[in-house]
mmCIF file of C-alpha atoms in Angstrom:
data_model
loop_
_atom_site.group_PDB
_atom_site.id
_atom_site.type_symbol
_atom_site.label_atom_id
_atom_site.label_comp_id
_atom_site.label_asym_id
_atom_site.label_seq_id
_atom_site.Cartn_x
_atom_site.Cartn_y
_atom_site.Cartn_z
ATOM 1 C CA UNK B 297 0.000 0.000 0.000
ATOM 2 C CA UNK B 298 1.130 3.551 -0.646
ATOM 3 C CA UNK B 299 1.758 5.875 2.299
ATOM 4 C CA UNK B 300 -1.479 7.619 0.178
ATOM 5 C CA UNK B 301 -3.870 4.992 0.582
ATOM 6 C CA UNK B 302 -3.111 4.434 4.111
ATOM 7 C CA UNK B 303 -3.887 8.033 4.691
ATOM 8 C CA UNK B 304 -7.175 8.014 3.168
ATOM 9 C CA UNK B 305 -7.574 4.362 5.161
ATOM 10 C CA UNK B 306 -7.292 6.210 8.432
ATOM 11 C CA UNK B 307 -9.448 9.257 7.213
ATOM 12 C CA UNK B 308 -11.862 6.973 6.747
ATOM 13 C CA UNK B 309 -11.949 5.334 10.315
ATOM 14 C CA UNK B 310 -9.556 3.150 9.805
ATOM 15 C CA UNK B 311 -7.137 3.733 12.389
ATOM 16 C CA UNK B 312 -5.367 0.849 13.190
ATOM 17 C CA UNK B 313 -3.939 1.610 9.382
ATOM 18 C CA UNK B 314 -1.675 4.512 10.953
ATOM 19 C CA UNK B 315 0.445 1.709 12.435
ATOM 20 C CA UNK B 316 1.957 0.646 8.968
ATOM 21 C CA UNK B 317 3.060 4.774 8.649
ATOM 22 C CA UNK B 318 4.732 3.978 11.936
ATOM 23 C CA UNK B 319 6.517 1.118 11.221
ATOM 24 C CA UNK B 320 7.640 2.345 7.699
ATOM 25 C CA UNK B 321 8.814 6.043 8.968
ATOM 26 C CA UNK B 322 10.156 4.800 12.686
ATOM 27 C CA UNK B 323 13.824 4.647 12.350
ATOM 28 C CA UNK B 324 13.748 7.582 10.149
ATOM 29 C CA UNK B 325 11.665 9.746 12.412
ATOM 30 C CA UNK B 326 14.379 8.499 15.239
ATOM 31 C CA UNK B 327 17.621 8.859 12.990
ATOM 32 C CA UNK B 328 16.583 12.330 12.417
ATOM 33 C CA UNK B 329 15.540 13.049 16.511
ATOM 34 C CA UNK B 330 18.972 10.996 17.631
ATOM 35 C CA UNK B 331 21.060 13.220 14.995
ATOM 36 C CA UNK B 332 19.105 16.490 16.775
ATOM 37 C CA UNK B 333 19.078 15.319 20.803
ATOM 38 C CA UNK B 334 22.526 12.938 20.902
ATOM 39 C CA UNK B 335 20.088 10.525 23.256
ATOM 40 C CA UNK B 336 18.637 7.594 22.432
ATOM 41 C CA UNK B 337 16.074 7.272 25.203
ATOM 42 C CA UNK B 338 15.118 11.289 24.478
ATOM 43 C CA UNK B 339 15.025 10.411 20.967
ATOM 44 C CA UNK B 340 12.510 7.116 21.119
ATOM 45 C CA UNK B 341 10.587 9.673 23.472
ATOM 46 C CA UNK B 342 10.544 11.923 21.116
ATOM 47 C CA UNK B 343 9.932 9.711 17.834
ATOM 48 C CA UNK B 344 6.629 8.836 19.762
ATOM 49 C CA UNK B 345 5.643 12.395 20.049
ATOM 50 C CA UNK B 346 6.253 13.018 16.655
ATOM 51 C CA UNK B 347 4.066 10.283 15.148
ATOM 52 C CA UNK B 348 1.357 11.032 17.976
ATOM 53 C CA UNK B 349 1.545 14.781 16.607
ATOM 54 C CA UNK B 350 1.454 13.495 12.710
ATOM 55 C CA UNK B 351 -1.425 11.207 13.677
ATOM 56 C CA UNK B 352 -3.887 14.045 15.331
ATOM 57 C CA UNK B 353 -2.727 16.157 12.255
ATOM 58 C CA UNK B 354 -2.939 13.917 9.582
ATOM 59 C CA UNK B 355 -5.922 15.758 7.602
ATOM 60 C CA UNK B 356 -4.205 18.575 7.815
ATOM 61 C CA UNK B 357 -1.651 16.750 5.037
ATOM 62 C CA UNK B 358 -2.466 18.064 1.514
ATOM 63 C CA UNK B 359 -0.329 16.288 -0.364
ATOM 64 C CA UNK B 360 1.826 19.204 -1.707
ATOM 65 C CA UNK B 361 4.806 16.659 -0.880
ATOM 66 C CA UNK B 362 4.905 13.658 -0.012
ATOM 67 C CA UNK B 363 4.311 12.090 3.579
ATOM 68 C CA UNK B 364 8.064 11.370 4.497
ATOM 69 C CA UNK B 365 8.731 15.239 3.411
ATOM 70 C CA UNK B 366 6.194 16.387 5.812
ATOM 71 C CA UNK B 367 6.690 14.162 8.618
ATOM 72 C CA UNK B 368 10.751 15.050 7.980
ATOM 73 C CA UNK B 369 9.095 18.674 9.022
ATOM 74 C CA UNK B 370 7.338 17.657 11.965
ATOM 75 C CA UNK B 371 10.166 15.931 12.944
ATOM 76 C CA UNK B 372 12.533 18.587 12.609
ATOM 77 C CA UNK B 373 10.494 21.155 13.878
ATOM 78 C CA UNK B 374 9.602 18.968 17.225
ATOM 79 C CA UNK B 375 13.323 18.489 17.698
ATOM 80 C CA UNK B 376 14.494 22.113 17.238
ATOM 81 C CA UNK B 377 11.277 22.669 20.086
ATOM 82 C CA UNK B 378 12.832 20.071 22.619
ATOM 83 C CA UNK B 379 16.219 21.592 22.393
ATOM 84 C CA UNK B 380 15.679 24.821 23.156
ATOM 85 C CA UNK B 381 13.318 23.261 26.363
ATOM 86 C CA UNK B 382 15.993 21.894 27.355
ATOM 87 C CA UNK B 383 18.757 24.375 27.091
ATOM 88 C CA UNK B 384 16.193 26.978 29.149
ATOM 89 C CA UNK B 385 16.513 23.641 32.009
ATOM 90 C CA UNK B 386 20.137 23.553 31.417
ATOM 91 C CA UNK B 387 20.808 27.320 32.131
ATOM 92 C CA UNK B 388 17.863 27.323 35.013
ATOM 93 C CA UNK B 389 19.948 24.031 36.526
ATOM 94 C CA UNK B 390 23.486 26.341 36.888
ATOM 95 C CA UNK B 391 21.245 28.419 38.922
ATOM 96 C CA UNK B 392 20.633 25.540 41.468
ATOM 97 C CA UNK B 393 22.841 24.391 44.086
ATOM 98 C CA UNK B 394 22.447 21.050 44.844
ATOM 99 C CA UNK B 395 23.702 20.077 48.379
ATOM 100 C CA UNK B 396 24.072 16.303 48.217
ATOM 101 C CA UNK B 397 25.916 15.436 44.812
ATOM 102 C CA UNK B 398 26.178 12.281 43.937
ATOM 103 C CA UNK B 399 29.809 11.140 43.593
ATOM 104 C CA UNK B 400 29.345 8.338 41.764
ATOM 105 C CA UNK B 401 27.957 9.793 38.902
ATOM 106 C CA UNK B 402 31.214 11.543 38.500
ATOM 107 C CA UNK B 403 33.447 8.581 38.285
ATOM 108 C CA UNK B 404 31.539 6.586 35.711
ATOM 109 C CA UNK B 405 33.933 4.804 33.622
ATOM 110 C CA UNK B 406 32.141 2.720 30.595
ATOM 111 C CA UNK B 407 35.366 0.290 30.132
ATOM 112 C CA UNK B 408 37.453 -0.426 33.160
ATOM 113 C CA UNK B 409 39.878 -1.990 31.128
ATOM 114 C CA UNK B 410 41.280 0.936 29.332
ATOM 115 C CA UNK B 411 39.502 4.065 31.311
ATOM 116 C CA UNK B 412 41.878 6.548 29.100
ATOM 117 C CA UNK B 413 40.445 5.433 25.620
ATOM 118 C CA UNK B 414 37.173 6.005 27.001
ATOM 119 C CA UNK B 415 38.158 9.108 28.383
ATOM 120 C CA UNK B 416 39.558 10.060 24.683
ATOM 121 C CA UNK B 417 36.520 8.671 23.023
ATOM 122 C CA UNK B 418 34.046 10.625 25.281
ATOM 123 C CA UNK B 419 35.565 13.791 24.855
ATOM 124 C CA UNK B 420 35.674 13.371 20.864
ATOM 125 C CA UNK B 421 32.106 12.948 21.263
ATOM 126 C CA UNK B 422 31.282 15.883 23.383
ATOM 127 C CA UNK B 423 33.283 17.902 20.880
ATOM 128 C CA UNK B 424 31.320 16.976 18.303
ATOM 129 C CA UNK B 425 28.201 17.404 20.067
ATOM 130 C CA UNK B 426 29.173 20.782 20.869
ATOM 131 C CA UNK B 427 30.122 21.852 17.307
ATOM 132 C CA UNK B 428 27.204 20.507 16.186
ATOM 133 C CA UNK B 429 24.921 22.283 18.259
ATOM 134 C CA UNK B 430 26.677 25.637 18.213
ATOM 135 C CA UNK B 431 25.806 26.069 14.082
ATOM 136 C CA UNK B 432 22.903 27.738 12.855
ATOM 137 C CA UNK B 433 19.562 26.377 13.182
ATOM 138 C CA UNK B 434 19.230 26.007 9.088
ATOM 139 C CA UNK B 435 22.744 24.565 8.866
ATOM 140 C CA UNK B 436 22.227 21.936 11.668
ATOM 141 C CA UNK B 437 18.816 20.629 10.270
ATOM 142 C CA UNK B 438 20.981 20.680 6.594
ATOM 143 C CA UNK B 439 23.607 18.911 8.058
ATOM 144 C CA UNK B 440 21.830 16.027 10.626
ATOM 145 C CA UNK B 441 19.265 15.504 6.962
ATOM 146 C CA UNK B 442 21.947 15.116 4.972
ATOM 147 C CA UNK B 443 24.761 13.171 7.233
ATOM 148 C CA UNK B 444 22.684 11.448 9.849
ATOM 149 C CA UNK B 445 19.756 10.447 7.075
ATOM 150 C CA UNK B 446 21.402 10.362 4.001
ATOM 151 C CA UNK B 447 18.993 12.901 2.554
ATOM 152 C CA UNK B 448 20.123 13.942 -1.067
ATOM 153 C CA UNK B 449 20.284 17.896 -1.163
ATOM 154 C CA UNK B 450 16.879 17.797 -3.152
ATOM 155 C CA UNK B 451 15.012 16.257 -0.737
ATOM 156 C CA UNK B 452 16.788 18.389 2.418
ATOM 157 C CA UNK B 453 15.381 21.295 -0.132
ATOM 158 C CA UNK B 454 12.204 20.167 -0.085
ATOM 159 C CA UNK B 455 11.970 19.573 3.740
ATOM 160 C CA UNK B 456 13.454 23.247 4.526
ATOM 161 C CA UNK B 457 11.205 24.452 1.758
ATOM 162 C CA UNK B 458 14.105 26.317 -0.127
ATOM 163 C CA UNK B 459 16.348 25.643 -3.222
ATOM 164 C CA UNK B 460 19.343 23.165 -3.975
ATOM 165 C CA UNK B 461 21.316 25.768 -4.399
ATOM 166 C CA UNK B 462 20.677 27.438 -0.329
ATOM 167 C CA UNK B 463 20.639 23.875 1.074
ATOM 168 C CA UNK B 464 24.182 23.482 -1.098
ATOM 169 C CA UNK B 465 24.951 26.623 0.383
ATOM 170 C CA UNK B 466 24.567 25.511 4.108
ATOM 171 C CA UNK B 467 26.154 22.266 3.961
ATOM 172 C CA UNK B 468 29.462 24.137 3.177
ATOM 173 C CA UNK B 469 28.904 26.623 5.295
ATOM 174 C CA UNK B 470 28.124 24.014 8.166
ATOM 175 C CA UNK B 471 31.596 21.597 7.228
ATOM 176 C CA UNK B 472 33.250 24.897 7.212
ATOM 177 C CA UNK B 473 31.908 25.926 11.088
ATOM 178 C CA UNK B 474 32.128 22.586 12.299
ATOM 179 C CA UNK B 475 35.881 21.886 10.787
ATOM 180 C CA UNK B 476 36.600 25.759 12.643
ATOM 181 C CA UNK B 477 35.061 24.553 16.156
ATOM 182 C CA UNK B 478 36.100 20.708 15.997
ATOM 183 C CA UNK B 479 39.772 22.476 15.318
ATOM 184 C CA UNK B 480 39.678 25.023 18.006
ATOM 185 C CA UNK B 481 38.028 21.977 20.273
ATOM 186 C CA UNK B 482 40.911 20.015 19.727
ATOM 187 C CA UNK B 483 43.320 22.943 20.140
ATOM 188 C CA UNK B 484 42.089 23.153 23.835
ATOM 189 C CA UNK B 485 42.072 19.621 24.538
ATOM 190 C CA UNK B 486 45.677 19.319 23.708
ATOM 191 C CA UNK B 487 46.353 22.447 25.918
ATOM 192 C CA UNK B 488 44.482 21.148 28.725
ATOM 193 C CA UNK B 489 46.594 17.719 28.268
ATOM 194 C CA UNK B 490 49.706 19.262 28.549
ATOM 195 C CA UNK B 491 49.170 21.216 31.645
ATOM 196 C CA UNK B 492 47.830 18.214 33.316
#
């Protein structure tokens, strides 16, 4: 069946036929919300959300473009929403002193057998993290479509609702940020190693 004809399925009362939109669009609705949030829990939380929000709003969908295009949008859009939730909790937390830390939670180690490759491997990932969320909004959604998804600049186009050419554009602009940060990253990691 075409994602089309489960549409109208559902319009018509057929709601259990949403399920085979879910099961088609999952891992793409969760690629897209892991390459956004860095979390897989926040992302499968988030994934449900999405195709909860698609559901209530599917006859809103005209059809302009096709269903993956518009739940790409919904997807996108609900991502860009929880991170800036959660960057108003993460500047409201360094306002809070917390008077019973938990120690533990500062010496977690994810292989004991070689604690500094972790250490390494952690820290390349935070840096990339960072650099990643520090771009523009529009070059971070061009970037996580095209590199997390695999999204051909067409169809990244389509999703932004722009041309080739800007989504082109952005996804040189965005290598040439994140090569600048993941550079000046490194430069301070290296610094910070050889003081210690």
């Amino acid at each position: 069946m075409t994602d089309n004809e489960i549409i109208n399925e559902v319009l018509n009362a057929d709601k259990n036929a949403f399920r085979f939109l879910v099961e088609r669009y999952q891992q793409l609705v969760f690629r897209t919300a892991i390459g956004f949030l860095h979390d897989s829990d926040k992302a499968a939380d988030l994934t449900q959300e999405v195709f909860i929000q698609a559901y209530l709003s599917l006859h809103r969908f005209r059809g302009d473009s096709s269903f993956s295009t518009w739940l790409y949008r919904i997807t996108v859009n609900a991502s860009l929403n929880k991170i800036r939730k959660f960057s108003v909790k993460k500047f409201i937390r360094l306002f809070e002193i917390s008077s019973d830390p938990d120690p533990k939670s500062l010496l977690t180690v994810t292989d004991p057998a070689n604690p500094e490759e972790t250490m390494i491997r952690n820290e390349n990932i935070e840096m990339v993290r960072k650099a990643l969320d520090s771009l523009p909004e529009k070059q971070r959604i061009a970037i996580v479509l095209g590199k997390y998804d695999g999204l051909s600049q067409k169809e990244i186009a389509e999703i932004m609702n722009t041309t080739e050419g800007a989504v082109e554009s952005l996804l040189q602009r965005a290598k040439m940020n994140l090569r600048k940060k993941l550079s000046a990253y490194e430069t301070h990691i290296i610094q910070n190693h050889k003081q210690a």
